[in-house]
């Protein structure tokens, strides 16, 4: 069994692990975009209309996103964590579901949508509080229909977007951004190097529910492979790292993790 040889294991997760929580995913099994490409960081910061569009869609997207709860895969990983069968979790997800399930070892590579940062004074505040302020400033938006999209985004008719009132930092009136790494932006160097240390000190990198199409996650597979550390992949569909994978399980994360947990706990039950 893949986790039973002893030594630290680092897990890298992506959107596939949260799909069962009802959160939409970006790509199909062939790695193609299902939804329109997400907002780019530089455009968000330089263009008023882009921010208005982002926050209007986010206002609706948050209503579905904030209700998502951890699923069996998040809980199974926490069981493996408590039994010390995995040592670090690096997630590319911004939904906080590993942490909601009780994980104490998760690093949110791309930040968290539950927080908002002011680009002027650096104040970090709660996304839920911002939702309340957005509702107060846009009371007529409460009844509009929308369709949820990945990462707290939503599809809303364009004619609504231009009427949406965005809000600014309550401390300094600066521009607010979700506290995440947008596409087109870089993960903070310190965070990358902490994750890289974990990966390179592991005896295995286990990737779950990720196509690894984004370089910020793929780089860990590449580095593990170059260091001779086995890369094991559980993903339903193609991934960017398929050619450097030691073992590929082409299946949904939930079923594989459930089997893995049952097998491992039969061998060494501590917490279940
Ligand atoms: Zn501010």
mmCIF file of C-alpha atoms and ligand atoms in Angstrom:
data_model
loop_
_atom_site.group_PDB
_atom_site.id
_atom_site.type_symbol
_atom_site.label_atom_id
_atom_site.label_comp_id
_atom_site.label_asym_id
_atom_site.label_seq_id
_atom_site.Cartn_x
_atom_site.Cartn_y
_atom_site.Cartn_z
ATOM 1 C CA UNK A 1 0.000 0.000 0.000
ATOM 2 C CA UNK A 2 1.315 3.393 -0.980
ATOM 3 C CA UNK A 3 1.354 5.087 2.453
ATOM 4 C CA UNK A 4 2.714 2.217 4.515
ATOM 5 C CA UNK A 5 6.451 2.449 4.013
ATOM 6 C CA UNK A 6 7.123 5.101 6.685
ATOM 7 C CA UNK A 7 8.590 8.590 6.310
ATOM 8 C CA UNK A 8 6.911 11.916 5.660
ATOM 9 C CA UNK A 9 4.253 12.211 2.953
ATOM 10 C CA UNK A 10 3.140 15.507 1.432
ATOM 11 C CA UNK A 11 -0.269 15.766 -0.210
ATOM 12 C CA UNK A 12 -1.078 18.289 -2.955
ATOM 13 C CA UNK A 13 -4.787 18.846 -3.625
ATOM 14 C CA UNK A 14 -6.830 20.681 -6.228
ATOM 15 C CA UNK A 15 -10.408 21.435 -7.250
ATOM 16 C CA UNK A 16 -11.292 17.761 -7.798
ATOM 17 C CA UNK A 17 -11.307 17.177 -4.056
ATOM 18 C CA UNK A 18 -13.928 19.882 -3.501
ATOM 19 C CA UNK A 19 -16.186 18.937 -6.415
ATOM 20 C CA UNK A 20 -18.251 16.653 -4.163
ATOM 21 C CA UNK A 21 -18.917 19.642 -1.909
ATOM 22 C CA UNK A 22 -20.841 21.100 -4.835
ATOM 23 C CA UNK A 23 -18.154 23.572 -5.908
ATOM 24 C CA UNK A 24 -17.820 23.899 -9.695
ATOM 25 C CA UNK A 25 -14.466 22.928 -11.270
ATOM 26 C CA UNK A 26 -12.545 24.765 -14.006
ATOM 27 C CA UNK A 27 -11.531 21.918 -16.273
ATOM 28 C CA UNK A 28 -13.000 18.736 -17.707
ATOM 29 C CA UNK A 29 -11.302 15.307 -17.605
ATOM 30 C CA UNK A 30 -9.297 16.207 -20.728
ATOM 31 C CA UNK A 31 -7.882 19.319 -19.020
ATOM 32 C CA UNK A 32 -9.946 21.788 -21.086
ATOM 33 C CA UNK A 33 -11.546 24.892 -19.593
ATOM 34 C CA UNK A 34 -15.243 24.377 -18.768
ATOM 35 C CA UNK A 35 -15.779 27.993 -17.731
ATOM 36 C CA UNK A 36 -14.446 31.264 -19.045
ATOM 37 C CA UNK A 37 -10.912 31.905 -17.822
ATOM 38 C CA UNK A 38 -10.824 33.631 -14.423
ATOM 39 C CA UNK A 39 -9.846 37.239 -13.772
ATOM 40 C CA UNK A 40 -6.155 38.139 -14.055
ATOM 41 C CA UNK A 41 -4.557 39.927 -11.070
ATOM 42 C CA UNK A 42 -2.899 42.800 -12.985
ATOM 43 C CA UNK A 43 -6.179 43.574 -14.804
ATOM 44 C CA UNK A 44 -8.120 43.485 -11.509
ATOM 45 C CA UNK A 45 -5.791 46.068 -9.950
ATOM 46 C CA UNK A 46 -5.545 48.398 -12.948
ATOM 47 C CA UNK A 47 -9.113 48.507 -14.238
ATOM 48 C CA UNK A 48 -12.202 49.849 -12.403
ATOM 49 C CA UNK A 49 -14.611 47.997 -14.704
ATOM 50 C CA UNK A 50 -12.819 44.686 -14.076
ATOM 51 C CA UNK A 51 -13.163 45.167 -10.319
ATOM 52 C CA UNK A 52 -16.814 46.077 -10.663
ATOM 53 C CA UNK A 53 -17.359 42.941 -12.730
ATOM 54 C CA UNK A 54 -15.386 40.777 -10.306
ATOM 55 C CA UNK A 55 -17.173 41.976 -7.167
ATOM 56 C CA UNK A 56 -20.628 41.831 -8.738
ATOM 57 C CA UNK A 57 -20.064 38.207 -9.773
ATOM 58 C CA UNK A 58 -18.397 37.444 -6.446
ATOM 59 C CA UNK A 59 -21.374 38.935 -4.595
ATOM 60 C CA UNK A 60 -23.546 36.193 -6.098
ATOM 61 C CA UNK A 61 -20.900 33.487 -6.156
ATOM 62 C CA UNK A 62 -20.237 33.938 -2.442
ATOM 63 C CA UNK A 63 -23.830 32.992 -1.610
ATOM 64 C CA UNK A 64 -23.188 29.448 -2.902
ATOM 65 C CA UNK A 65 -19.455 29.271 -2.118
ATOM 66 C CA UNK A 66 -19.788 30.192 1.553
ATOM 67 C CA UNK A 67 -22.316 27.390 2.110
ATOM 68 C CA UNK A 68 -19.979 24.613 0.845
ATOM 69 C CA UNK A 69 -19.011 22.083 3.512
ATOM 70 C CA UNK A 70 -16.142 19.566 3.614
ATOM 71 C CA UNK A 71 -16.911 16.200 1.988
ATOM 72 C CA UNK A 72 -15.749 12.669 2.763
ATOM 73 C CA UNK A 73 -12.380 13.227 1.024
ATOM 74 C CA UNK A 74 -11.526 16.176 3.275
ATOM 75 C CA UNK A 75 -12.563 14.153 6.331
ATOM 76 C CA UNK A 76 -10.633 11.053 5.198
ATOM 77 C CA UNK A 77 -7.478 13.139 4.795
ATOM 78 C CA UNK A 78 -7.929 14.521 8.318
ATOM 79 C CA UNK A 79 -8.152 10.931 9.602
ATOM 80 C CA UNK A 80 -4.887 10.094 7.804
ATOM 81 C CA UNK A 81 -3.360 13.287 9.258
ATOM 82 C CA UNK A 82 -4.370 12.381 12.834
ATOM 83 C CA UNK A 83 -2.866 8.940 12.356
ATOM 84 C CA UNK A 84 0.340 10.588 11.117
ATOM 85 C CA UNK A 85 0.114 8.817 7.766
ATOM 86 C CA UNK A 86 0.377 12.146 5.966
ATOM 87 C CA UNK A 87 2.485 15.059 7.187
ATOM 88 C CA UNK A 88 1.702 18.119 5.075
ATOM 89 C CA UNK A 89 -1.182 19.169 2.846
ATOM 90 C CA UNK A 90 -0.606 21.839 0.228
ATOM 91 C CA UNK A 91 -3.896 22.875 -1.343
ATOM 92 C CA UNK A 92 -4.374 24.909 -4.481
ATOM 93 C CA UNK A 93 -7.985 25.477 -3.427
ATOM 94 C CA UNK A 94 -9.131 28.766 -1.911
ATOM 95 C CA UNK A 95 -12.242 27.312 -0.258
ATOM 96 C CA UNK A 96 -10.812 26.552 3.211
ATOM 97 C CA UNK A 97 -12.535 23.142 3.270
ATOM 98 C CA UNK A 98 -9.482 21.178 4.485
ATOM 99 C CA UNK A 99 -9.265 23.538 7.459
ATOM 100 C CA UNK A 100 -13.055 23.364 8.056
ATOM 101 C CA UNK A 101 -12.734 19.574 8.196
ATOM 102 C CA UNK A 102 -10.193 20.005 11.016
ATOM 103 C CA UNK A 103 -6.846 19.824 9.211
ATOM 104 C CA UNK A 104 -4.007 21.465 11.140
ATOM 105 C CA UNK A 105 -1.314 20.847 8.535
ATOM 106 C CA UNK A 106 -2.808 22.522 5.467
ATOM 107 C CA UNK A 107 -1.032 25.334 3.642
ATOM 108 C CA UNK A 108 -3.349 27.328 1.362
ATOM 109 C CA UNK A 109 -0.958 27.894 -1.552
ATOM 110 C CA UNK A 110 -3.225 30.427 -3.246
ATOM 111 C CA UNK A 111 -4.706 32.025 -0.097
ATOM 112 C CA UNK A 112 -8.309 32.034 1.026
ATOM 113 C CA UNK A 113 -11.468 33.612 -0.337
ATOM 114 C CA UNK A 114 -12.751 34.001 3.221
ATOM 115 C CA UNK A 115 -10.473 37.039 3.601
ATOM 116 C CA UNK A 116 -10.140 40.373 1.830
ATOM 117 C CA UNK A 117 -7.016 42.542 1.779
ATOM 118 C CA UNK A 118 -6.723 46.298 1.281
ATOM 119 C CA UNK A 119 -4.148 47.065 -1.422
ATOM 120 C CA UNK A 120 -3.313 50.414 0.250
ATOM 121 C CA UNK A 121 -3.043 49.778 4.003
ATOM 122 C CA UNK A 122 -2.763 45.968 3.976
ATOM 123 C CA UNK A 123 -5.660 45.505 6.398
ATOM 124 C CA UNK A 124 -7.063 41.965 6.207
ATOM 125 C CA UNK A 125 -10.777 41.636 6.901
ATOM 126 C CA UNK A 126 -13.558 39.100 6.634
ATOM 127 C CA UNK A 127 -15.229 38.343 3.304
ATOM 128 C CA UNK A 128 -18.506 37.701 5.155
ATOM 129 C CA UNK A 129 -18.422 41.242 6.548
ATOM 130 C CA UNK A 130 -17.789 42.573 3.052
ATOM 131 C CA UNK A 131 -20.840 40.655 1.820
ATOM 132 C CA UNK A 132 -22.969 42.517 4.362
ATOM 133 C CA UNK A 133 -21.581 45.864 3.164
ATOM 134 C CA UNK A 134 -22.150 44.919 -0.489
ATOM 135 C CA UNK A 135 -25.776 43.993 0.290
ATOM 136 C CA UNK A 136 -26.347 47.344 1.998
ATOM 137 C CA UNK A 137 -24.928 49.130 -1.060
ATOM 138 C CA UNK A 138 -26.844 47.014 -3.593
ATOM 139 C CA UNK A 139 -30.258 46.229 -2.056
ATOM 140 C CA UNK A 140 -31.907 45.744 -5.445
ATOM 141 C CA UNK A 141 -29.509 42.859 -6.281
ATOM 142 C CA UNK A 142 -31.017 40.487 -3.745
ATOM 143 C CA UNK A 143 -33.530 39.018 -6.212
ATOM 144 C CA UNK A 144 -31.344 38.575 -9.299
ATOM 145 C CA UNK A 145 -30.793 35.074 -10.743
ATOM 146 C CA UNK A 146 -27.259 33.704 -11.183
ATOM 147 C CA UNK A 147 -25.366 30.503 -11.862
ATOM 148 C CA UNK A 148 -22.409 29.549 -9.629
ATOM 149 C CA UNK A 149 -18.958 29.269 -11.277
ATOM 150 C CA UNK A 150 -15.570 28.115 -9.847
ATOM 151 C CA UNK A 151 -13.767 29.925 -6.997
ATOM 152 C CA UNK A 152 -16.752 31.883 -5.732
ATOM 153 C CA UNK A 153 -17.496 33.354 -9.138
ATOM 154 C CA UNK A 154 -20.962 33.453 -10.740
ATOM 155 C CA UNK A 155 -22.477 34.042 -14.139
ATOM 156 C CA UNK A 156 -24.636 37.186 -14.073
ATOM 157 C CA UNK A 157 -26.186 39.141 -16.952
ATOM 158 C CA UNK A 158 -23.872 41.969 -18.061
ATOM 159 C CA UNK A 159 -26.528 44.672 -17.747
ATOM 160 C CA UNK A 160 -26.624 44.079 -13.973
ATOM 161 C CA UNK A 161 -22.863 44.371 -13.592
ATOM 162 C CA UNK A 162 -22.606 48.014 -14.666
ATOM 163 C CA UNK A 163 -25.106 49.008 -11.957
ATOM 164 C CA UNK A 164 -23.237 47.238 -9.142
ATOM 165 C CA UNK A 165 -21.730 49.453 -6.415
ATOM 166 C CA UNK A 166 -18.395 48.209 -5.123
ATOM 167 C CA UNK A 167 -17.113 49.178 -1.677
ATOM 168 C CA UNK A 168 -13.641 50.156 -0.483
ATOM 169 C CA UNK A 169 -11.506 49.638 2.632
ATOM 170 C CA UNK A 170 -13.392 50.761 5.743
ATOM 171 C CA UNK A 171 -10.096 51.968 7.292
ATOM 172 C CA UNK A 172 -8.452 53.950 4.470
ATOM 173 C CA UNK A 173 -10.835 53.827 1.467
ATOM 174 C CA UNK A 174 -8.250 51.825 -0.493
ATOM 175 C CA UNK A 175 -8.996 49.191 -3.115
ATOM 176 C CA UNK A 176 -10.056 45.781 -1.780
ATOM 177 C CA UNK A 177 -8.923 42.489 -3.264
ATOM 178 C CA UNK A 178 -9.798 38.946 -2.185
ATOM 179 C CA UNK A 179 -6.813 37.612 -0.189
ATOM 180 C CA UNK A 180 -5.869 35.111 -2.878
ATOM 181 C CA UNK A 181 -3.237 34.725 -5.569
ATOM 182 C CA UNK A 182 -5.026 35.586 -8.806
ATOM 183 C CA UNK A 183 -4.113 34.053 -12.138
ATOM 184 C CA UNK A 184 -1.253 36.131 -13.528
ATOM 185 C CA UNK A 185 0.152 36.770 -10.023
ATOM 186 C CA UNK A 186 2.894 34.929 -8.139
ATOM 187 C CA UNK A 187 2.569 32.942 -4.929
ATOM 188 C CA UNK A 188 4.596 34.752 -2.199
ATOM 189 C CA UNK A 189 8.211 33.443 -2.270
ATOM 190 C CA UNK A 190 8.244 32.482 1.424
ATOM 191 C CA UNK A 191 5.149 30.309 0.994
ATOM 192 C CA UNK A 192 6.610 28.573 -2.071
ATOM 193 C CA UNK A 193 9.832 27.850 -0.274
ATOM 194 C CA UNK A 194 8.049 26.437 2.813
ATOM 195 C CA UNK A 195 6.009 24.107 0.569
ATOM 196 C CA UNK A 196 9.080 23.141 -1.444
ATOM 197 C CA UNK A 197 10.946 22.217 1.763
ATOM 198 C CA UNK A 198 8.062 19.934 2.767
ATOM 199 C CA UNK A 199 7.982 18.277 -0.648
ATOM 200 C CA UNK A 200 11.741 17.747 -0.858
ATOM 201 C CA UNK A 201 11.854 16.300 2.665
ATOM 202 C CA UNK A 202 9.074 13.823 1.921
ATOM 203 C CA UNK A 203 9.450 10.285 0.750
ATOM 204 C CA UNK A 204 6.408 10.710 -1.508
ATOM 205 C CA UNK A 205 4.267 13.434 -3.064
ATOM 206 C CA UNK A 206 0.611 12.387 -3.289
ATOM 207 C CA UNK A 207 -1.450 14.560 -5.672
ATOM 208 C CA UNK A 208 -5.233 14.369 -5.375
ATOM 209 C CA UNK A 209 -7.901 15.865 -7.626
ATOM 210 C CA UNK A 210 -5.702 18.219 -9.607
ATOM 211 C CA UNK A 211 -4.895 18.490 -13.298
ATOM 212 C CA UNK A 212 -1.756 20.493 -12.348
ATOM 213 C CA UNK A 213 -2.247 22.759 -15.356
ATOM 214 C CA UNK A 214 -1.192 25.773 -13.255
ATOM 215 C CA UNK A 215 2.569 26.038 -12.760
ATOM 216 C CA UNK A 216 2.349 26.993 -9.075
ATOM 217 C CA UNK A 217 1.226 23.434 -8.257
ATOM 218 C CA UNK A 218 3.014 21.608 -11.058
ATOM 219 C CA UNK A 219 6.423 22.886 -9.911
ATOM 220 C CA UNK A 220 6.238 20.665 -6.808
ATOM 221 C CA UNK A 221 5.749 17.537 -8.936
ATOM 222 C CA UNK A 222 8.602 18.583 -11.186
ATOM 223 C CA UNK A 223 10.917 19.197 -8.215
ATOM 224 C CA UNK A 224 9.929 15.915 -6.538
ATOM 225 C CA UNK A 225 10.589 14.007 -9.741
ATOM 226 C CA UNK A 226 13.977 15.686 -10.245
ATOM 227 C CA UNK A 227 14.909 14.769 -6.654
ATOM 228 C CA UNK A 228 13.926 11.129 -7.195
ATOM 229 C CA UNK A 229 10.870 11.385 -4.906
ATOM 230 C CA UNK A 230 7.920 9.283 -6.160
ATOM 231 C CA UNK A 231 4.877 11.230 -7.379
ATOM 232 C CA UNK A 232 1.568 9.406 -6.918
ATOM 233 C CA UNK A 233 -1.515 10.807 -8.633
ATOM 234 C CA UNK A 234 -5.194 10.263 -7.878
ATOM 235 C CA UNK A 235 -7.128 12.179 -10.514
ATOM 236 C CA UNK A 236 -10.036 11.523 -12.789
ATOM 237 C CA UNK A 237 -8.544 12.632 -16.108
ATOM 238 C CA UNK A 238 -5.289 13.792 -17.642
ATOM 239 C CA UNK A 239 -2.774 15.873 -15.699
ATOM 240 C CA UNK A 240 0.209 17.943 -16.739
ATOM 241 C CA UNK A 241 2.462 15.654 -14.692
ATOM 242 C CA UNK A 242 1.304 12.318 -16.148
ATOM 243 C CA UNK A 243 4.698 11.717 -17.787
ATOM 244 C CA UNK A 244 6.584 12.099 -14.487
ATOM 245 C CA UNK A 245 4.102 10.207 -12.322
ATOM 246 C CA UNK A 246 5.304 7.054 -10.592
ATOM 247 C CA UNK A 247 1.773 5.729 -10.061
ATOM 248 C CA UNK A 248 -1.433 7.111 -11.570
ATOM 249 C CA UNK A 249 -4.886 6.179 -10.255
ATOM 250 C CA UNK A 250 -7.336 7.493 -12.833
ATOM 251 C CA UNK A 251 -10.399 7.782 -10.625
ATOM 252 C CA UNK A 252 -12.437 10.114 -8.418
ATOM 253 C CA UNK A 253 -10.647 11.067 -5.191
ATOM 254 C CA UNK A 254 -13.516 10.107 -2.877
ATOM 255 C CA UNK A 255 -13.627 6.368 -3.644
ATOM 256 C CA UNK A 256 -9.845 5.924 -3.634
ATOM 257 C CA UNK A 257 -9.386 7.837 -0.362
ATOM 258 C CA UNK A 258 -12.154 5.886 1.341
ATOM 259 C CA UNK A 259 -10.464 2.599 0.369
ATOM 260 C CA UNK A 260 -7.064 3.893 1.419
ATOM 261 C CA UNK A 261 -8.357 5.014 4.817
ATOM 262 C CA UNK A 262 -10.122 1.707 5.498
ATOM 263 C CA UNK A 263 -7.046 -0.289 4.566
ATOM 264 C CA UNK A 264 -4.631 1.826 6.597
ATOM 265 C CA UNK A 265 -6.782 2.018 9.697
ATOM 266 C CA UNK A 266 -7.213 -1.733 9.672
ATOM 267 C CA UNK A 267 -3.430 -1.926 9.916
ATOM 268 C CA UNK A 268 -2.894 0.768 12.561
ATOM 269 C CA UNK A 269 -6.071 2.265 14.072
ATOM 270 C CA UNK A 270 -5.456 5.225 16.351
ATOM 271 C CA UNK A 271 -8.097 7.798 15.376
ATOM 272 C CA UNK A 272 -10.950 7.109 12.989
HETATM 273 ZN ZN1 LIG B 1 -7.075 50.177 3.744
#
